[in-house]
Short mmCIF file of C-alpha atoms and ligand atoms in Angstrom, two decimals:
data_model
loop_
_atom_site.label_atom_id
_atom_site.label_comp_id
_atom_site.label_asym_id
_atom_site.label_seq_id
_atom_site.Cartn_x
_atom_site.Cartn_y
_atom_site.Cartn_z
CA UNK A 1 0.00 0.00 0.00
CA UNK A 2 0.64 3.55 -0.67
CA UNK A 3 2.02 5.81 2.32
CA UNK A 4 -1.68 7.32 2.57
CA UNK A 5 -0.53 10.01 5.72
CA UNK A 6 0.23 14.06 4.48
CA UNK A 7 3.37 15.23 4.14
CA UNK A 8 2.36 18.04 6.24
CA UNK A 9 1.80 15.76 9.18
CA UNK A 10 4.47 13.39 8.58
CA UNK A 11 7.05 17.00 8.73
CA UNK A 12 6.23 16.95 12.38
CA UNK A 13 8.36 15.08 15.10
CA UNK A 14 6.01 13.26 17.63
CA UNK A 15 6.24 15.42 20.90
CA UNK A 16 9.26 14.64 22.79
CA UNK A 17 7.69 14.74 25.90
CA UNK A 18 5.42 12.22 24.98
CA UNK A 19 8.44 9.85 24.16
CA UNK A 20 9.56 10.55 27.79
CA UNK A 21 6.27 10.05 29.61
CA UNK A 22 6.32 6.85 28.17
CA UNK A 23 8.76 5.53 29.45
CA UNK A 24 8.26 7.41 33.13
CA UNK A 25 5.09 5.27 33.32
CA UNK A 26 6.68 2.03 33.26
CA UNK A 27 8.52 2.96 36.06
CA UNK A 28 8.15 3.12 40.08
CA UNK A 29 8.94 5.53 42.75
CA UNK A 30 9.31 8.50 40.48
CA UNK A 31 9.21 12.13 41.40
CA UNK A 32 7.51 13.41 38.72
CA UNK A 33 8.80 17.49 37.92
CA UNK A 34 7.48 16.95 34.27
CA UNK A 35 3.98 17.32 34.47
CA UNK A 36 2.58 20.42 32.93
CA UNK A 37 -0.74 20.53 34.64
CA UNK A 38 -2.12 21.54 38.12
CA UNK A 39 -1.73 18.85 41.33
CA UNK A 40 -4.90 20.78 42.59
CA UNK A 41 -8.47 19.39 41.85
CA UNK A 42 -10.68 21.15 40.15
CA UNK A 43 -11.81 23.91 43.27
CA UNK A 44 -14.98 22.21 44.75
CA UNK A 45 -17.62 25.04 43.97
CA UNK A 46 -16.65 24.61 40.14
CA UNK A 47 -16.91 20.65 40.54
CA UNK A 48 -20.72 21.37 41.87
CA UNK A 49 -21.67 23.69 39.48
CA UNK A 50 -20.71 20.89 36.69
CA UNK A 51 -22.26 17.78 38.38
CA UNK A 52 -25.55 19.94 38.89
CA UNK A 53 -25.55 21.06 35.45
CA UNK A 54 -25.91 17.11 34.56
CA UNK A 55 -28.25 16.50 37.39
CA UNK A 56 -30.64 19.44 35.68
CA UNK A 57 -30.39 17.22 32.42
CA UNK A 58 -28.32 19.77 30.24
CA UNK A 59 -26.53 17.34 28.27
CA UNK A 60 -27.06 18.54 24.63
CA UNK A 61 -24.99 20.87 22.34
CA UNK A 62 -24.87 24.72 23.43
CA UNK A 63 -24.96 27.32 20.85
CA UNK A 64 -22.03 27.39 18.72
CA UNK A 65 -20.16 30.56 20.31
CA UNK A 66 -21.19 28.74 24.08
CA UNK A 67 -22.84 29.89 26.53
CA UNK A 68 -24.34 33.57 26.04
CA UNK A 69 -23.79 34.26 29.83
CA UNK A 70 -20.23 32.65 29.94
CA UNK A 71 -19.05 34.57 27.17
CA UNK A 72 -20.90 37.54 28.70
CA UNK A 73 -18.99 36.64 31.71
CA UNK A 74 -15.51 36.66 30.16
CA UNK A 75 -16.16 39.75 28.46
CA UNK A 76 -16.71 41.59 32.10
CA UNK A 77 -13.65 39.66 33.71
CA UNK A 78 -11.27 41.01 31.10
CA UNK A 79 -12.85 44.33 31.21
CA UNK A 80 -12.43 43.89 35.16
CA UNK A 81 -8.58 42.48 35.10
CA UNK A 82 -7.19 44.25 32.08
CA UNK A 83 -9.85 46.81 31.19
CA UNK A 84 -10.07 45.90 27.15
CA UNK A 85 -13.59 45.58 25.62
CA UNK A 86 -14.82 42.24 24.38
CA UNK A 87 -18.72 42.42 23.07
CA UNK A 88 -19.70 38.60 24.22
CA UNK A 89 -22.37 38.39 20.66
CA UNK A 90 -19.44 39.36 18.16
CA UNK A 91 -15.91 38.95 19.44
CA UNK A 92 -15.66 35.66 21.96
CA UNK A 93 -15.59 32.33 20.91
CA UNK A 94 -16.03 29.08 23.63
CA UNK A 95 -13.43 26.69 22.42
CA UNK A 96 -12.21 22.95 23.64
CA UNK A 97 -9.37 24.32 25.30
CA UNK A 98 -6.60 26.77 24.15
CA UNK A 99 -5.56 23.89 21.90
CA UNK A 100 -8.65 24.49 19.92
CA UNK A 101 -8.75 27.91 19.89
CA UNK A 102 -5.06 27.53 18.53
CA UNK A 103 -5.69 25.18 15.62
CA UNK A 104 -8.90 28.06 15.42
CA UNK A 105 -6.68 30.73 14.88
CA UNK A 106 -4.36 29.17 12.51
CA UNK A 107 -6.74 27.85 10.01
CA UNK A 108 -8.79 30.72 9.86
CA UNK A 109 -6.09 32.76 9.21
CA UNK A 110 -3.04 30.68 7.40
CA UNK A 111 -2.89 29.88 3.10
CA UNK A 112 0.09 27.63 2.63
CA UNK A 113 3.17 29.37 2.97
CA UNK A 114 1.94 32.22 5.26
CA UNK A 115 4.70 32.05 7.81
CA UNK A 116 4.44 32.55 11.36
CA UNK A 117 6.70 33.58 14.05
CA UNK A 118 7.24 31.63 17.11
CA UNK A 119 9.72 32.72 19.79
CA UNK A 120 11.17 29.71 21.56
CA UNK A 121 11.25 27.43 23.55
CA UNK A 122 7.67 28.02 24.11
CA UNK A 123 4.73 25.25 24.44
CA UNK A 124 5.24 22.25 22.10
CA UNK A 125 1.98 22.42 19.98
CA UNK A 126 2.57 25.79 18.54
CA UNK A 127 5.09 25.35 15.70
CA UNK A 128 3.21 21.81 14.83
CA UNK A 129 0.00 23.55 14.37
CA UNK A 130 1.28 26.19 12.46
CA UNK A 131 2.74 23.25 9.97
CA UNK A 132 -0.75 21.48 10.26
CA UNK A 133 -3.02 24.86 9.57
CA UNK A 134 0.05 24.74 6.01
CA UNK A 135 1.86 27.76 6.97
CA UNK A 136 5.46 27.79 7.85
CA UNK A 137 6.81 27.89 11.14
CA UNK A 138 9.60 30.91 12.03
CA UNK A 139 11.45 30.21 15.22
CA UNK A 140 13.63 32.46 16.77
CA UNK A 141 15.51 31.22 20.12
CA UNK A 142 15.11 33.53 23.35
CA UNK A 143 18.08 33.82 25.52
CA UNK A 144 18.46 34.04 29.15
CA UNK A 145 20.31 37.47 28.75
CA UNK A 146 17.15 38.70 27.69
CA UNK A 147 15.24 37.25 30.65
CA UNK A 148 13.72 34.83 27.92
CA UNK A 149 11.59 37.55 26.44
CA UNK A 150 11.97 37.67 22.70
CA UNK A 151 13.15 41.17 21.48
CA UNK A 152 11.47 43.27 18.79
CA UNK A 153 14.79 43.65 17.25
CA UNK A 154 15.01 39.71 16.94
CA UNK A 155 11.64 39.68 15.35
CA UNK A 156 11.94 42.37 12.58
CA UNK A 157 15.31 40.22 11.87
CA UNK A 158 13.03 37.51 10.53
CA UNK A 159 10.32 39.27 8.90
CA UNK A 160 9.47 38.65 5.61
CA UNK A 161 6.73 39.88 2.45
CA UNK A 162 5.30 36.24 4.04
CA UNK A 163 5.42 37.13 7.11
CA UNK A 164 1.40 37.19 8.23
CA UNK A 165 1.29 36.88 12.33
CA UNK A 166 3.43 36.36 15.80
CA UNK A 167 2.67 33.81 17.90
CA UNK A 168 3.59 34.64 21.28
CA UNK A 169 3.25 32.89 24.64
CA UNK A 170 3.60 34.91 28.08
CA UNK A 171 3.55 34.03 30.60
CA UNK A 172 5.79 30.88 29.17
CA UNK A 173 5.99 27.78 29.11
CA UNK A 174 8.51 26.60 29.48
CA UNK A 175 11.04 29.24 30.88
CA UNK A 176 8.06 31.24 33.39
CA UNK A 177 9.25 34.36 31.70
CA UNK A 178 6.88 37.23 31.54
CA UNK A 179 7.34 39.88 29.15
CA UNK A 180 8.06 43.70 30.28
CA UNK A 181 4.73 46.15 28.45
CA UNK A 182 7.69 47.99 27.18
CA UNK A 183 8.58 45.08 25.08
CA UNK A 184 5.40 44.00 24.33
CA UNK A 185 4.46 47.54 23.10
CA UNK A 186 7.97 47.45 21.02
CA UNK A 187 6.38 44.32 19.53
CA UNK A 188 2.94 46.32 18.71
CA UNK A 189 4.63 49.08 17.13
CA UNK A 190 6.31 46.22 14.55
CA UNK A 191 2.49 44.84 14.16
CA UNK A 192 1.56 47.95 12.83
CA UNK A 193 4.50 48.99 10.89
CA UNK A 194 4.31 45.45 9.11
CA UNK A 195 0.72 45.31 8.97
CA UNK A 196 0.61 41.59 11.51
CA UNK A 197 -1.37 40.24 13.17
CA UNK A 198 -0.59 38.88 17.11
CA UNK A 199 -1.62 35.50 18.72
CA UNK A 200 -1.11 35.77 22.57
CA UNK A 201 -1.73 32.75 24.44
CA UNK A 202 -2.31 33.94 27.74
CA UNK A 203 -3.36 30.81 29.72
CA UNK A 204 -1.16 31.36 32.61
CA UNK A 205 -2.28 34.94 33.08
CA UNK A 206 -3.23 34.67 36.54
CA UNK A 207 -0.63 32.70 37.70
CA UNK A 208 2.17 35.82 37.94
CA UNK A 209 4.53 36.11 41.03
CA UNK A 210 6.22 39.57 40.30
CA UNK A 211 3.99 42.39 38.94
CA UNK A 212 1.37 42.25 37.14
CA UNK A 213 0.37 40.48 33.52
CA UNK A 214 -0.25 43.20 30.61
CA UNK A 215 -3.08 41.53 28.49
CA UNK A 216 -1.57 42.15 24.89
CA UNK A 217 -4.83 43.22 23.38
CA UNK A 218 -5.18 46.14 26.20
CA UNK A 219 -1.64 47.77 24.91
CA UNK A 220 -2.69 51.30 22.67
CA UNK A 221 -3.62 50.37 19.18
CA UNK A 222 -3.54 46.45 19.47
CA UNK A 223 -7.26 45.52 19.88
CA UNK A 224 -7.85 45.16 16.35
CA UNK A 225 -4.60 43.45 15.58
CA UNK A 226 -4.76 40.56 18.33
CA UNK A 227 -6.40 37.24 18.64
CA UNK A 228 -6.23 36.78 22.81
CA UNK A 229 -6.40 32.88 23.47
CA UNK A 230 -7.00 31.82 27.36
CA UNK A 231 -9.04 29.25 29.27
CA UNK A 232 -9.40 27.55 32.39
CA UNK A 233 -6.90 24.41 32.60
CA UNK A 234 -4.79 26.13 34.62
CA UNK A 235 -5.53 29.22 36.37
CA UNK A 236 -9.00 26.91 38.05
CA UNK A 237 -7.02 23.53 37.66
CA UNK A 238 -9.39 22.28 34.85
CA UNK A 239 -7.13 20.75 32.46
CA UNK A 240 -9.59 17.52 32.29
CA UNK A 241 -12.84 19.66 31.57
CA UNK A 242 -11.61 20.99 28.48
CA UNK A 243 -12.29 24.69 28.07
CA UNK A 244 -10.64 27.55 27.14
CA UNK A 245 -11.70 30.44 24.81
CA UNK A 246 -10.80 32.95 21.98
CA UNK A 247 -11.18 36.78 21.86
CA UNK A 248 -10.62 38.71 18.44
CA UNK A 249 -12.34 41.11 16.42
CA UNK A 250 -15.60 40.38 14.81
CA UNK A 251 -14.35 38.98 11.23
CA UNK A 252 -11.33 37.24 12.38
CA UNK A 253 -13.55 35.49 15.38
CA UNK A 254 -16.58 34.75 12.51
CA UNK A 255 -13.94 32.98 10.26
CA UNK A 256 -12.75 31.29 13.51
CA UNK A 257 -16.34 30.18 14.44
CA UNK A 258 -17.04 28.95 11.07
CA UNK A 259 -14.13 26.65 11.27
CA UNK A 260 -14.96 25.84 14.72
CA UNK A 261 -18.96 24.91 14.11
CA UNK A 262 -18.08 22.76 11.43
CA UNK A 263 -15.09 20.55 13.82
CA UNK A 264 -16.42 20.82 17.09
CA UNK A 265 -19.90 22.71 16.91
CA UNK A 266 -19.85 23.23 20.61
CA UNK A 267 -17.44 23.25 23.53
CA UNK A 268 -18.36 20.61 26.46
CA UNK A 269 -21.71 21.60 28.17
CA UNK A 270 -20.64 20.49 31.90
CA UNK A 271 -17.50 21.96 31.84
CA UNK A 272 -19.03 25.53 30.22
CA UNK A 273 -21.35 25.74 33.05
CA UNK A 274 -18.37 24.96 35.43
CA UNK A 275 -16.54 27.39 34.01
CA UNK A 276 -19.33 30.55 34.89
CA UNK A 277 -18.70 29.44 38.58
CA UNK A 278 -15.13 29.35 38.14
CA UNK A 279 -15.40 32.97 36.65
CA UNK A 280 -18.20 33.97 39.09
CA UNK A 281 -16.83 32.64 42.38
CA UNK A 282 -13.52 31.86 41.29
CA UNK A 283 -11.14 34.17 42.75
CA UNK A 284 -10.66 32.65 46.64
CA UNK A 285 -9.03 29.55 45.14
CA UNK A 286 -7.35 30.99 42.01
CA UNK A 287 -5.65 33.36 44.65
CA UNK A 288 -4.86 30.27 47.35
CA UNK A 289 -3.24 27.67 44.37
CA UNK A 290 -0.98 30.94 43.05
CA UNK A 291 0.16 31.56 46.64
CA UNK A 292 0.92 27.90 46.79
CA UNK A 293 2.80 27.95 43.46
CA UNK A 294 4.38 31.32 44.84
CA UNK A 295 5.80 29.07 47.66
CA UNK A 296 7.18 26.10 45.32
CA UNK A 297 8.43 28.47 43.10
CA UNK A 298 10.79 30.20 45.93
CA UNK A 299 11.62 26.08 47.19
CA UNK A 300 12.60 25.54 43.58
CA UNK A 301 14.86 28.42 42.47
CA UNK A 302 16.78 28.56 45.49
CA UNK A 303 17.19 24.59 45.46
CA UNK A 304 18.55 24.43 42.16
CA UNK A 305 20.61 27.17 42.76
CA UNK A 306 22.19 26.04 45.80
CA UNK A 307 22.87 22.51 44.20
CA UNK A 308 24.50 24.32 41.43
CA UNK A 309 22.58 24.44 38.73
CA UNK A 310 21.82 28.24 37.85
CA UNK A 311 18.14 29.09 37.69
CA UNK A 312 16.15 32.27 36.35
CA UNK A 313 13.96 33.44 38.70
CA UNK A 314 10.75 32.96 36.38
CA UNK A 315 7.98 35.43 37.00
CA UNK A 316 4.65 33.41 36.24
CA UNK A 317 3.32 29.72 34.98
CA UNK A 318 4.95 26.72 37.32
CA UNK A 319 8.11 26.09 35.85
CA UNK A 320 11.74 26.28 36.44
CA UNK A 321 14.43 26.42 33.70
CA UNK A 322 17.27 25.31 35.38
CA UNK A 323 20.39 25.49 33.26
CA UNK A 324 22.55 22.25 33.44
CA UNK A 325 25.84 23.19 31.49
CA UNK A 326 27.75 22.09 34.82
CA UNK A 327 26.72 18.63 34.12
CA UNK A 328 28.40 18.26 31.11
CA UNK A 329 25.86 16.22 29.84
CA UNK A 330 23.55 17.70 27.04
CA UNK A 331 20.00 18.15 28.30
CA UNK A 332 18.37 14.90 27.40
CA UNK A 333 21.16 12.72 28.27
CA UNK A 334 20.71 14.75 32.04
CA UNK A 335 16.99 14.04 31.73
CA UNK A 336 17.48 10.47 30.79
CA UNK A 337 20.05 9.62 33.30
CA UNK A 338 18.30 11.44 36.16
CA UNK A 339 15.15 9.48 35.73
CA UNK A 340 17.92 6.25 35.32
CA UNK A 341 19.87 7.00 38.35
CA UNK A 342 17.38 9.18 40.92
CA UNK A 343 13.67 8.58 39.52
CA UNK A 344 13.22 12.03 39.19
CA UNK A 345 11.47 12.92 35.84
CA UNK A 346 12.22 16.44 34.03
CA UNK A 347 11.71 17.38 30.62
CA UNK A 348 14.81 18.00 28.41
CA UNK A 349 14.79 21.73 27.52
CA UNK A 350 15.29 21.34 23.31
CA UNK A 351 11.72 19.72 23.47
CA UNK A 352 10.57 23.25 23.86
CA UNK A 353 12.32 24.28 21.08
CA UNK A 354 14.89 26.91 19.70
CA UNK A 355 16.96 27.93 22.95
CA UNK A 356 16.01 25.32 24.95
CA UNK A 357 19.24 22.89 24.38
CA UNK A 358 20.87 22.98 27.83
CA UNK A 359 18.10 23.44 29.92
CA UNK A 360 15.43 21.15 31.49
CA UNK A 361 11.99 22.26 32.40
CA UNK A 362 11.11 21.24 35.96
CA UNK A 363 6.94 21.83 36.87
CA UNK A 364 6.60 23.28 40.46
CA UNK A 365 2.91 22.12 39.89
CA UNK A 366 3.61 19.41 42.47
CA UNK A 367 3.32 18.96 46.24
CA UNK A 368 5.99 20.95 48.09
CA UNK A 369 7.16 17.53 50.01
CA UNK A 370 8.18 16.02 46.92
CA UNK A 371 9.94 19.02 45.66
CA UNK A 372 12.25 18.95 48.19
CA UNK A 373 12.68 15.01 47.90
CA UNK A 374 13.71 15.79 44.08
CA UNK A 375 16.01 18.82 44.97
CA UNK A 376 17.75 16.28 47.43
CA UNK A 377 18.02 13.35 44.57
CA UNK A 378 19.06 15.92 41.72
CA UNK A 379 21.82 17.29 44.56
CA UNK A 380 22.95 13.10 44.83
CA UNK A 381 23.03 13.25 41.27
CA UNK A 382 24.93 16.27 40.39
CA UNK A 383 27.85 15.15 43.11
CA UNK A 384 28.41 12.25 40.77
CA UNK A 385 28.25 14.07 37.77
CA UNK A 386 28.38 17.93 38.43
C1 LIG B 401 1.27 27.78 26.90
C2 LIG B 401 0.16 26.78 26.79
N1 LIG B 401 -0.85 27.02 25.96
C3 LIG B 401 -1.86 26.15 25.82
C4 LIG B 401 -1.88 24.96 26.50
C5 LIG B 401 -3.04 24.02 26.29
O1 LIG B 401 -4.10 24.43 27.07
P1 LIG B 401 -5.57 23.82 27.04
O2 LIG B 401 -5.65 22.81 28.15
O3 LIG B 401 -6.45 25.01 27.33
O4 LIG B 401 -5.82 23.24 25.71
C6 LIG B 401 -0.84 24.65 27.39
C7 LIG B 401 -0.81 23.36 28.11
O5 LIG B 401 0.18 22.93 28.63
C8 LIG B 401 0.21 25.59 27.54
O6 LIG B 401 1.23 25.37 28.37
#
C-alpha cells in the first residue's frame, strides 16, 4: 500500500515529551517534575456547578459561540482584570481548550506558505500547528540574557513579504518568563509597521509572582490586531474539563467560528457551566493555588541554585528552567540519566524548542514535600556528575 498520511503531518516530530512520559510510566517511585498541569483538583464550587448542570439534564450541544452568559462573563472579567472591551455576541468564541482555539486561529487565518513567528522554547503544539493549519513555522531562540523575552529587534530580523502573524506565549511555558509592556508595546509598534497580526496565548495569566500580567490586546492600538487565546486548565485547575476560549475582532472570530462549528460545533456543556462558577466565584481559590505555586516556586529556584545548577527566577506559569551546562551532559542525556539514576522525571529543555538545548523544564505544579525530595536526589546526582 501507498504511504496514505500528508506530508504536512508526517514533517512533524512526535512530541518529545510524549516519548519521555512513556517511558516514566513504566517505572516506580518516580518524582515526577514533568507534568505540565495543576496537582490541585478542580476547586470544589466549580466541581458542583458541573455535576448539577448534569443533574438538571443539560446534556445537549450549546450554541455554537457557548454559553451567552459565559461569554458575557468573560467579556466583564477582562474588562475587570485588564480593562479591554470584548462584546460577548461578536468577538468571543467558547473553544475545547486553548488547543482548539489555537488550531482556530491558525486555520482561519493561514494559506500555505503564510509564515508565522514563534519565539522559543515556548509550548510544544505551537510550531506543529502552524505546519498542520500549512503555513510555515519561524522560530527564533530567546536567551536568558534577555530574561527569555523575545526582542522586537530579533523579530523584525526575521520578517518577511510572508510574514502574516506572531505567535507569542507569556507568561511561558517553558522558561516562566513574563514579558516587560515595554517590550510588548515594542512588539505592537512592529504589528503595525508590518501590517501583523498577534496570537497571545495567555493561559497562565493569573498565575504571575512579580507584577502584574499586561493583556496584549489592552496595549494602545492592538485591539484590532490581536487574537487573545486563554481558558481555564490552569488558572482553576481544569485541564480535564476541556475549556478555554478565543477573543478577536468580529471577522477574524466569525472565520474562527465557522471553522470551529463545522469541527467541534460546541465546547463541552458540563465543563461551560463549570466554568461561569469558576469565573463567578472563582477568585478565593485561584488566589490560594498561586500563593501555593508562589511558595514552590521560591523552594525551587533557590534549590537548584544552591545545588549548582543556575536558575532564572521565572515570573509566572509553574516552571523552572534550570540550566545544566555544569553537568556536562547535554539536556536529554541529564533528563534520561536522572530518571535512570534518581527517579526524578524532568523534561529536556530542546523539546521546547529553539533555545532550549541545555536546559530542562522542571513543573513546580507538584506537592511541596516532593519538591524537596527531588532537589535532594538531583543534589545526589549532580555530586556524581556535576
Ligand atoms: C502555553 C500553553 N498554551 C496552551 C496549553 C493548552 O491548554 P488547554 O488545556 O487550554 O488546551 C498549554 C498546556 O500545557 C500551555 O502550556
Amino acid at each position: 500500500m501507498r504511504n496514505f498520511i500528508s506530508h504536512r503531518v508526517q514533517s512533524v516530530p512526535p512530541s518529545g515529551i510524549r516519548r519521555f512520559f512513556d517511558i516514566v510510566a513504566t517505572m516506580k517511585d518516580v518524582i515526577s517534575l514533568g507534568i505540565g498541569e495543576p496537582d490541585f483538583v478542580t476547586p470544589e464550587p466549580i466541581l458542583k456547578a458541573g455535576m448539577a448542570s448534569l443533574h438538571r439534564g443539560e446534556t445537549g450541544y450549546t450554541s455554537n459561540s457557548g454559553i451567552l452568559e459565559l461569554r458575557q462573563a468573560v467579556s466583564r472579567n477582562l474588562k475587570r482584570l485588564y480593562d479591554v472591551d470584548y462584546d460577548p455576541e461578536t468577538e468571543i468564541l467558547i473553544t475545547v481548550g486553548v488547543s482548539e482555539a489555537l488550531y482556530l486561529a491558525l486555520t482561519a487565518l493561514l494559506d500555505p506558505g503564510d509564515e508565522v513567528i514563534v519565539p522559543q522554547p515556548c509550548f510544544v503544539a505551537y510550531t506543529a500547528e502552524v505546519t498542520f493549519a500549512g503555513g510555515v513555522p519561524v522560530t527564533i531562540g530567546t536567551r536568558v540574557e534577555d530574561n527569555f523575552q523575545v526582542t522586537a529587534e530579533a523579530i523584525e530580523s526575521k520578517i518577511t513579504p510572508k510574514t502574516k502573524a506572531l505567535l507569542i506565549g507569556y507568561p511561558n511555558n517553558p522558561t516562566g518568563a513574563v514579558m516587560s509592556r515595554e517590550n510588548l508595546a515594542q512588539i505592537g509598534q512592529l504589528a503595525e509597521q508590518y501590517d501583523l497580526l498577534v496570537i497571545s496565548d495567555e493561559i497562565y495569566d493569573r498565575l504571575v509572582y512579580d507584577g502584574a500580567h499586561v493583556c496584549f490586546s489592552a496595549l494602545p492600538g492592538m485591539h484590532p490586531r490581536t487574537i487573545l487565546l486563554s481558558g481555564f486548565s490552569k488558572d482553576y485547575a481544569m485541564t480535564g474539563w476541556r475549556l478555554g476560549y478565543a477573543a478577536a475582532p468580529p471577522e477574524i472570530l466569525a472565520a474562527m467560528r465557522k471553522v470551529h462549528q463545522y469541527t467541534i460545533m460546541s465546547a463541552p456543556t458540563t465543563a461551560q457551566t463549570a466554568a461561569l462558577e469558576a469565573l463567578q466565584r472563582g477568585e478565593g481559590p485561584v488566589e490560594a493555588m498561586r500563593q501555593e505555586y508562589d511558595r514552590r516556586r521560591r523552594l525551587i529556584v533557590r534549590g537548584l541554585n544552591e545545588i549548582g545548577l543556575k536558575t532564572f527566577e521565572p515570573q509566572g506559569a509553574f516552571y523552572a528552567f534550570p540550566s545544566i551546562d555544569v553537568s556536562g551532559m547535554t539536556d536529554e542525556e541529564f533528563a534520561e540519566r536522572l530518571l535512570n539514576e534518581e527517579q526524578v522525571a524532568v523534561v529536556p529543555g530542546n523539546a521546547f524548542g529553539a533555545g532550549g538545548e541545555g536546559y530542562v523544564r522542571c513543573s513546580y505544579a507538584t506537592a511541596y514535600e516532593k519538591i524537596e525530595q527531588a532537589l535532594e536526589r538531583m543534589h545526589r546526582f549532580l555530586r556524581r556528575h556535576g
